[in-house]
mmCIF file of N, CA and C in Angstrom:
data_model
loop_
_atom_site.group_PDB
_atom_site.id
_atom_site.type_symbol
_atom_site.label_atom_id
_atom_site.label_comp_id
_atom_site.label_asym_id
_atom_site.label_seq_id
_atom_site.Cartn_x
_atom_site.Cartn_y
_atom_site.Cartn_z
ATOM 1 N N MET A 273 2.144 -4.784 -3.696
ATOM 2 C CA MET A 273 2.827 -5.339 -2.545
ATOM 3 C C MET A 273 4.329 -5.242 -2.755
ATOM 4 N N THR A 274 5.034 -4.674 -1.800
ATOM 5 C CA THR A 274 6.468 -4.460 -1.905
ATOM 6 C C THR A 274 7.216 -5.621 -1.275
ATOM 7 N N LYS A 275 8.205 -6.106 -2.013
ATOM 8 C CA LYS A 275 9.055 -7.162 -1.480
ATOM 9 C C LYS A 275 10.036 -6.572 -0.468
ATOM 10 N N ASP A 276 10.648 -7.443 0.347
ATOM 11 C CA ASP A 276 11.690 -6.988 1.254
ATOM 12 C C ASP A 276 12.851 -6.421 0.436
ATOM 13 N N PRO A 277 13.570 -5.443 0.996
ATOM 14 C CA PRO A 277 14.693 -4.861 0.257
ATOM 15 C C PRO A 277 15.726 -5.920 -0.119
ATOM 16 N N GLU A 278 16.227 -5.813 -1.343
ATOM 17 C CA GLU A 278 17.273 -6.716 -1.796
ATOM 18 C C GLU A 278 18.607 -6.242 -1.233
ATOM 19 N N LEU A 279 19.505 -7.171 -0.908
ATOM 20 C CA LEU A 279 20.856 -6.840 -0.468
ATOM 21 C C LEU A 279 21.808 -7.611 -1.369
ATOM 22 N N ILE A 280 22.512 -6.883 -2.226
ATOM 23 C CA ILE A 280 23.382 -7.494 -3.221
ATOM 24 C C ILE A 280 24.826 -7.265 -2.808
ATOM 25 N N ASP A 281 25.595 -8.342 -2.738
ATOM 26 C CA ASP A 281 26.984 -8.268 -2.294
ATOM 27 C C ASP A 281 27.903 -8.016 -3.489
ATOM 28 N N VAL A 282 28.453 -6.804 -3.564
ATOM 29 C CA VAL A 282 29.408 -6.455 -4.620
ATOM 30 C C VAL A 282 30.706 -5.917 -4.009
ATOM 31 N N GLN A 283 30.957 -6.257 -2.754
ATOM 32 C CA GLN A 283 32.136 -5.716 -2.079
ATOM 33 C C GLN A 283 33.443 -6.238 -2.667
ATOM 34 N N HIS A 284 33.405 -7.315 -3.411
ATOM 35 C CA HIS A 284 34.604 -7.867 -4.035
ATOM 36 C C HIS A 284 34.940 -7.198 -5.366
ATOM 37 N N VAL A 285 34.022 -6.394 -5.908
ATOM 38 C CA VAL A 285 34.203 -5.768 -7.222
ATOM 39 C C VAL A 285 35.010 -4.480 -7.081
ATOM 40 N N THR A 286 36.067 -4.348 -7.879
ATOM 41 C CA THR A 286 36.871 -3.132 -7.852
ATOM 42 C C THR A 286 36.788 -2.374 -9.169
ATOM 43 N N CYS A 287 36.683 -3.068 -10.275
ATOM 44 C CA CYS A 287 36.625 -2.439 -11.584
ATOM 45 C C CYS A 287 35.232 -2.654 -12.171
ATOM 46 N N GLY A 288 34.582 -1.572 -12.608
ATOM 47 C CA GLY A 288 33.248 -1.693 -13.191
ATOM 48 C C GLY A 288 32.138 -1.779 -12.162
ATOM 49 N N LEU A 289 32.381 -1.269 -10.971
ATOM 50 C CA LEU A 289 31.387 -1.370 -9.899
ATOM 51 C C LEU A 289 30.111 -0.606 -10.227
ATOM 52 N N VAL A 290 30.240 0.643 -10.678
ATOM 53 C CA VAL A 290 29.056 1.461 -10.936
ATOM 54 C C VAL A 290 28.181 0.863 -12.051
ATOM 55 N N PRO A 291 28.761 0.461 -13.191
ATOM 56 C CA PRO A 291 27.913 -0.180 -14.208
ATOM 57 C C PRO A 291 27.238 -1.465 -13.708
ATOM 58 N N LEU A 292 27.940 -2.232 -12.876
ATOM 59 C CA LEU A 292 27.352 -3.446 -12.323
ATOM 60 C C LEU A 292 26.172 -3.108 -11.426
ATOM 61 N N MET A 293 26.328 -2.085 -10.588
ATOM 62 C CA MET A 293 25.238 -1.678 -9.704
ATOM 63 C C MET A 293 24.054 -1.167 -10.523
ATOM 64 N N GLN A 294 24.327 -0.397 -11.581
ATOM 65 C CA GLN A 294 23.247 0.097 -12.431
ATOM 66 C C GLN A 294 22.509 -1.045 -13.115
ATOM 67 N N THR A 295 23.238 -2.064 -13.534
ATOM 68 C CA THR A 295 22.612 -3.233 -14.152
ATOM 69 C C THR A 295 21.679 -3.928 -13.172
ATOM 70 N N HIS A 296 22.119 -4.085 -11.931
ATOM 71 C CA HIS A 296 21.266 -4.691 -10.908
ATOM 72 C C HIS A 296 20.020 -3.841 -10.655
ATOM 73 N N LEU A 297 20.210 -2.521 -10.574
ATOM 74 C CA LEU A 297 19.078 -1.635 -10.298
ATOM 75 C C LEU A 297 18.055 -1.690 -11.436
ATOM 76 N N GLU A 298 18.517 -1.569 -12.658
ATOM 77 C CA GLU A 298 17.599 -1.559 -13.796
ATOM 78 C C GLU A 298 16.964 -2.931 -14.029
ATOM 79 N N GLY A 299 17.601 -3.989 -13.562
ATOM 80 C CA GLY A 299 17.062 -5.331 -13.721
ATOM 81 C C GLY A 299 16.168 -5.788 -12.578
ATOM 82 N N SER A 300 15.951 -4.919 -11.600
ATOM 83 C CA SER A 300 15.111 -5.281 -10.446
ATOM 84 C C SER A 300 13.654 -5.425 -10.861
ATOM 85 N N ASP A 301 12.947 -6.260 -10.149
ATOM 86 C CA ASP A 301 11.510 -6.417 -10.387
ATOM 87 C C ASP A 301 10.811 -5.084 -10.189
ATOM 88 N N PRO A 302 9.768 -4.816 -10.968
ATOM 89 C CA PRO A 302 9.062 -3.536 -10.847
ATOM 90 C C PRO A 302 8.455 -3.284 -9.473
ATOM 91 N N ASP A 303 8.181 -4.339 -8.714
ATOM 92 C CA ASP A 303 7.573 -4.135 -7.400
ATOM 93 C C ASP A 303 8.608 -3.967 -6.287
ATOM 94 N N VAL A 304 9.887 -3.956 -6.633
ATOM 95 C CA VAL A 304 10.951 -3.704 -5.655
ATOM 96 C C VAL A 304 11.213 -2.207 -5.607
ATOM 97 N N ASP A 305 11.056 -1.610 -4.433
ATOM 98 C CA ASP A 305 11.232 -0.168 -4.273
ATOM 99 C C ASP A 305 12.567 0.217 -3.661
ATOM 100 N N THR A 306 13.249 -0.736 -3.015
ATOM 101 C CA THR A 306 14.514 -0.458 -2.342
ATOM 102 C C THR A 306 15.515 -1.562 -2.657
ATOM 103 N N VAL A 307 16.728 -1.157 -3.008
ATOM 104 C CA VAL A 307 17.809 -2.109 -3.254
ATOM 105 C C VAL A 307 19.028 -1.605 -2.499
ATOM 106 N N SER A 308 19.694 -2.512 -1.788
ATOM 107 C CA SER A 308 20.908 -2.165 -1.049
ATOM 108 C C SER A 308 22.068 -3.019 -1.544
ATOM 109 N N PHE A 309 23.242 -2.423 -1.507
ATOM 110 C CA PHE A 309 24.454 -3.108 -1.951
ATOM 111 C C PHE A 309 25.473 -3.117 -0.829
ATOM 112 N N LYS A 310 26.111 -4.279 -0.622
ATOM 113 C CA LYS A 310 27.274 -4.356 0.255
ATOM 114 C C LYS A 310 28.471 -3.971 -0.603
ATOM 115 N N VAL A 311 29.140 -2.873 -0.235
ATOM 116 C CA VAL A 311 30.303 -2.402 -0.989
ATOM 117 C C VAL A 311 31.507 -2.337 -0.065
ATOM 118 N N ARG A 312 32.678 -2.306 -0.660
ATOM 119 C CA ARG A 312 33.884 -2.218 0.176
ATOM 120 C C ARG A 312 33.925 -0.858 0.869
ATOM 121 N N GLN A 313 34.567 -0.822 1.999
ATOM 122 C CA GLN A 313 34.650 0.410 2.780
ATOM 123 C C GLN A 313 35.555 1.425 2.102
ATOM 124 N N GLY A 314 35.263 2.696 2.356
ATOM 125 C CA GLY A 314 36.139 3.763 1.899
ATOM 126 C C GLY A 314 35.826 4.336 0.535
ATOM 127 N N ILE A 315 34.713 3.956 -0.068
ATOM 128 C CA ILE A 315 34.396 4.484 -1.400
ATOM 129 C C ILE A 315 33.107 5.304 -1.383
ATOM 130 N N GLN A 316 32.754 5.820 -0.229
ATOM 131 C CA GLN A 316 31.506 6.583 -0.123
ATOM 132 C C GLN A 316 31.491 7.802 -1.039
ATOM 133 N N THR A 317 32.558 8.568 -1.059
ATOM 134 C CA THR A 317 32.603 9.763 -1.898
ATOM 135 C C THR A 317 32.454 9.405 -3.372
ATOM 136 N N GLU A 318 33.129 8.354 -3.794
ATOM 137 C CA GLU A 318 33.041 7.929 -5.189
ATOM 138 C C GLU A 318 31.619 7.519 -5.556
ATOM 139 N N LEU A 319 30.933 6.834 -4.649
ATOM 140 C CA LEU A 319 29.558 6.427 -4.936
ATOM 141 C C LEU A 319 28.630 7.625 -5.008
ATOM 142 N N TRP A 320 28.747 8.568 -4.071
ATOM 143 C CA TRP A 320 27.904 9.768 -4.101
ATOM 144 C C TRP A 320 28.116 10.522 -5.403
ATOM 145 N N ASN A 321 29.359 10.598 -5.868
ATOM 146 C CA ASN A 321 29.659 11.321 -7.100
ATOM 147 C C ASN A 321 29.231 10.556 -8.348
ATOM 148 N N SER A 322 29.191 9.253 -8.289
ATOM 149 C CA SER A 322 28.867 8.437 -9.459
ATOM 150 C C SER A 322 27.385 8.384 -9.770
ATOM 151 N N PHE A 323 26.556 8.473 -8.744
ATOM 152 C CA PHE A 323 25.114 8.355 -8.957
ATOM 153 C C PHE A 323 24.483 9.729 -8.821
ATOM 154 N N GLY A 324 24.332 10.396 -9.950
ATOM 155 C CA GLY A 324 23.776 11.743 -9.966
ATOM 156 C C GLY A 324 22.265 11.719 -10.062
ATOM 157 N N THR A 325 21.731 12.731 -10.702
ATOM 158 C CA THR A 325 20.288 12.873 -10.833
ATOM 159 C C THR A 325 19.831 12.329 -12.176
ATOM 160 N N GLY A 326 18.522 12.228 -12.338
ATOM 161 C CA GLY A 326 17.945 11.835 -13.599
ATOM 162 C C GLY A 326 17.770 10.343 -13.785
ATOM 163 N N SER A 327 18.006 9.579 -12.773
ATOM 164 C CA SER A 327 17.854 8.128 -12.857
ATOM 165 C C SER A 327 16.532 7.705 -12.234
ATOM 166 N N ARG A 328 16.151 6.477 -12.490
ATOM 167 C CA ARG A 328 14.952 5.936 -11.846
ATOM 168 C C ARG A 328 15.256 5.453 -10.435
ATOM 169 N N TRP A 329 16.524 5.515 -10.042
ATOM 170 C CA TRP A 329 16.948 5.112 -8.705
ATOM 171 C C TRP A 329 17.751 6.236 -8.079
ATOM 172 N N ARG A 330 17.538 6.476 -6.805
ATOM 173 C CA ARG A 330 18.266 7.524 -6.087
ATOM 174 C C ARG A 330 19.035 6.891 -4.933
ATOM 175 N N LEU A 331 20.319 7.210 -4.852
ATOM 176 C CA LEU A 331 21.144 6.796 -3.723
ATOM 177 C C LEU A 331 20.725 7.635 -2.532
ATOM 178 N N THR A 332 20.203 6.994 -1.493
ATOM 179 C CA THR A 332 19.671 7.734 -0.356
ATOM 180 C C THR A 332 20.591 7.724 0.855
ATOM 181 N N GLU A 333 21.344 6.653 1.042
ATOM 182 C CA GLU A 333 22.251 6.614 2.196
ATOM 183 C C GLU A 333 23.335 5.578 1.999
ATOM 184 N N ILE A 334 24.446 5.826 2.672
ATOM 185 C CA ILE A 334 25.534 4.852 2.739
ATOM 186 C C ILE A 334 25.888 4.722 4.211
ATOM 187 N N THR A 335 25.700 3.541 4.740
ATOM 188 C CA THR A 335 25.972 3.306 6.151
ATOM 189 C C THR A 335 27.160 2.367 6.305
ATOM 190 N N SER A 336 27.899 2.560 7.376
ATOM 191 C CA SER A 336 29.052 1.711 7.654
ATOM 192 C C SER A 336 28.628 0.514 8.482
ATOM 193 N N ASP A 337 29.171 -0.617 8.128
ATOM 194 C CA ASP A 337 28.934 -1.849 8.861
ATOM 195 C C ASP A 337 30.307 -2.441 9.148
ATOM 196 N N LEU A 338 30.340 -3.592 9.738
ATOM 197 C CA LEU A 338 31.599 -4.240 10.059
ATOM 198 C C LEU A 338 32.203 -4.839 8.789
ATOM 199 N N PHE A 339 33.333 -4.329 8.346
ATOM 200 C CA PHE A 339 34.084 -4.790 7.172
ATOM 201 C C PHE A 339 33.502 -4.375 5.825
ATOM 202 N N PHE A 340 32.363 -3.696 5.782
ATOM 203 C CA PHE A 340 31.784 -3.248 4.521
ATOM 204 C C PHE A 340 30.839 -2.087 4.786
ATOM 205 N N ASP A 341 30.441 -1.394 3.724
ATOM 206 C CA ASP A 341 29.427 -0.352 3.797
ATOM 207 C C ASP A 341 28.187 -0.838 3.055
ATOM 208 N N VAL A 342 27.052 -0.241 3.353
ATOM 209 C CA VAL A 342 25.804 -0.585 2.671
ATOM 210 C C VAL A 342 25.268 0.677 1.993
ATOM 211 N N ALA A 343 25.157 0.617 0.663
ATOM 212 C CA ALA A 343 24.616 1.720 -0.128
ATOM 213 C C ALA A 343 23.170 1.370 -0.481
ATOM 214 N N THR A 344 22.246 2.254 -0.116
ATOM 215 C CA THR A 344 20.821 1.990 -0.306
ATOM 216 C C THR A 344 20.231 2.930 -1.352
ATOM 217 N N PHE A 345 19.500 2.347 -2.276
ATOM 218 C CA PHE A 345 18.837 3.076 -3.348
ATOM 219 C C PHE A 345 17.333 2.885 -3.232
ATOM 220 N N VAL A 346 16.575 3.926 -3.583
ATOM 221 C CA VAL A 346 15.115 3.825 -3.650
ATOM 222 C C VAL A 346 14.673 4.214 -5.060
ATOM 223 N N ARG A 347 13.613 3.581 -5.496
ATOM 224 C CA ARG A 347 13.055 3.865 -6.814
ATOM 225 C C ARG A 347 12.312 5.198 -6.766
ATOM 226 N N VAL A 348 12.509 6.016 -7.786
ATOM 227 C CA VAL A 348 11.825 7.302 -7.878
ATOM 228 C C VAL A 348 11.138 7.402 -9.233
ATOM 229 N N GLU A 349 10.091 8.192 -9.267
ATOM 230 C CA GLU A 349 9.417 8.450 -10.527
ATOM 231 C C GLU A 349 10.108 9.619 -11.213
ATOM 232 N N VAL A 350 10.353 9.482 -12.505
ATOM 233 C CA VAL A 350 10.979 10.546 -13.263
ATOM 234 C C VAL A 350 9.894 11.521 -13.698
ATOM 235 N N SER A 351 10.071 12.779 -13.345
ATOM 236 C CA SER A 351 9.106 13.823 -13.672
ATOM 237 C C SER A 351 9.299 14.269 -15.119
ATOM 238 N N GLU A 352 8.197 14.415 -15.836
ATOM 239 C CA GLU A 352 8.281 14.907 -17.204
ATOM 240 C C GLU A 352 8.733 16.361 -17.230
ATOM 241 N N LEU A 353 8.383 17.129 -16.203
ATOM 242 C CA LEU A 353 8.761 18.533 -16.145
ATOM 243 C C LEU A 353 10.204 18.745 -15.704
ATOM 244 N N ASP A 354 10.762 17.777 -14.972
ATOM 245 C CA ASP A 354 12.122 17.893 -14.456
ATOM 246 C C ASP A 354 12.827 16.528 -14.567
ATOM 247 N N PRO A 355 13.119 16.078 -15.803
ATOM 248 C CA PRO A 355 13.676 14.738 -15.964
ATOM 249 C C PRO A 355 15.056 14.544 -15.351
ATOM 250 N N LEU A 356 15.806 15.624 -15.115
ATOM 251 C CA LEU A 356 17.127 15.497 -14.503
ATOM 252 C C LEU A 356 17.089 15.608 -12.988
ATOM 253 N N GLY A 357 15.923 15.904 -12.426
ATOM 254 C CA GLY A 357 15.820 16.008 -10.972
ATOM 255 C C GLY A 357 16.507 17.236 -10.399
ATOM 256 N N LEU A 358 16.607 18.308 -11.169
ATOM 257 C CA LEU A 358 17.324 19.495 -10.721
ATOM 258 C C LEU A 358 16.555 20.310 -9.689
ATOM 259 N N ILE A 359 15.253 20.181 -9.651
ATOM 260 C CA ILE A 359 14.450 20.932 -8.694
ATOM 261 C C ILE A 359 14.766 20.511 -7.263
ATOM 262 N N ASP A 360 15.227 19.274 -7.075
ATOM 263 C CA ASP A 360 15.562 18.778 -5.735
ATOM 264 C C ASP A 360 16.750 19.503 -5.134
ATOM 265 N N PHE A 361 17.549 20.183 -5.973
ATOM 266 C CA PHE A 361 18.774 20.807 -5.472
ATOM 267 C C PHE A 361 18.575 22.240 -5.265
#
């Protein structure tokens, strides 16, 4: 049974944002398949570049909202044959 997506507010964080987001993702309950973060506006390119392949979480979309953006991650299974996820590209 999947829980409702988590929405974690990190829009106030400027330094260490990516490690903080990774800590939240890796600390999520195993039955959580989707995690979303409220982030400050204007950092979409930095987020896309920061979260590459080979993780148990994939950044799937960044949507704009009023005064903040929402970055959504989904849990993925790591393939033994392609642990870096290079086949997707």
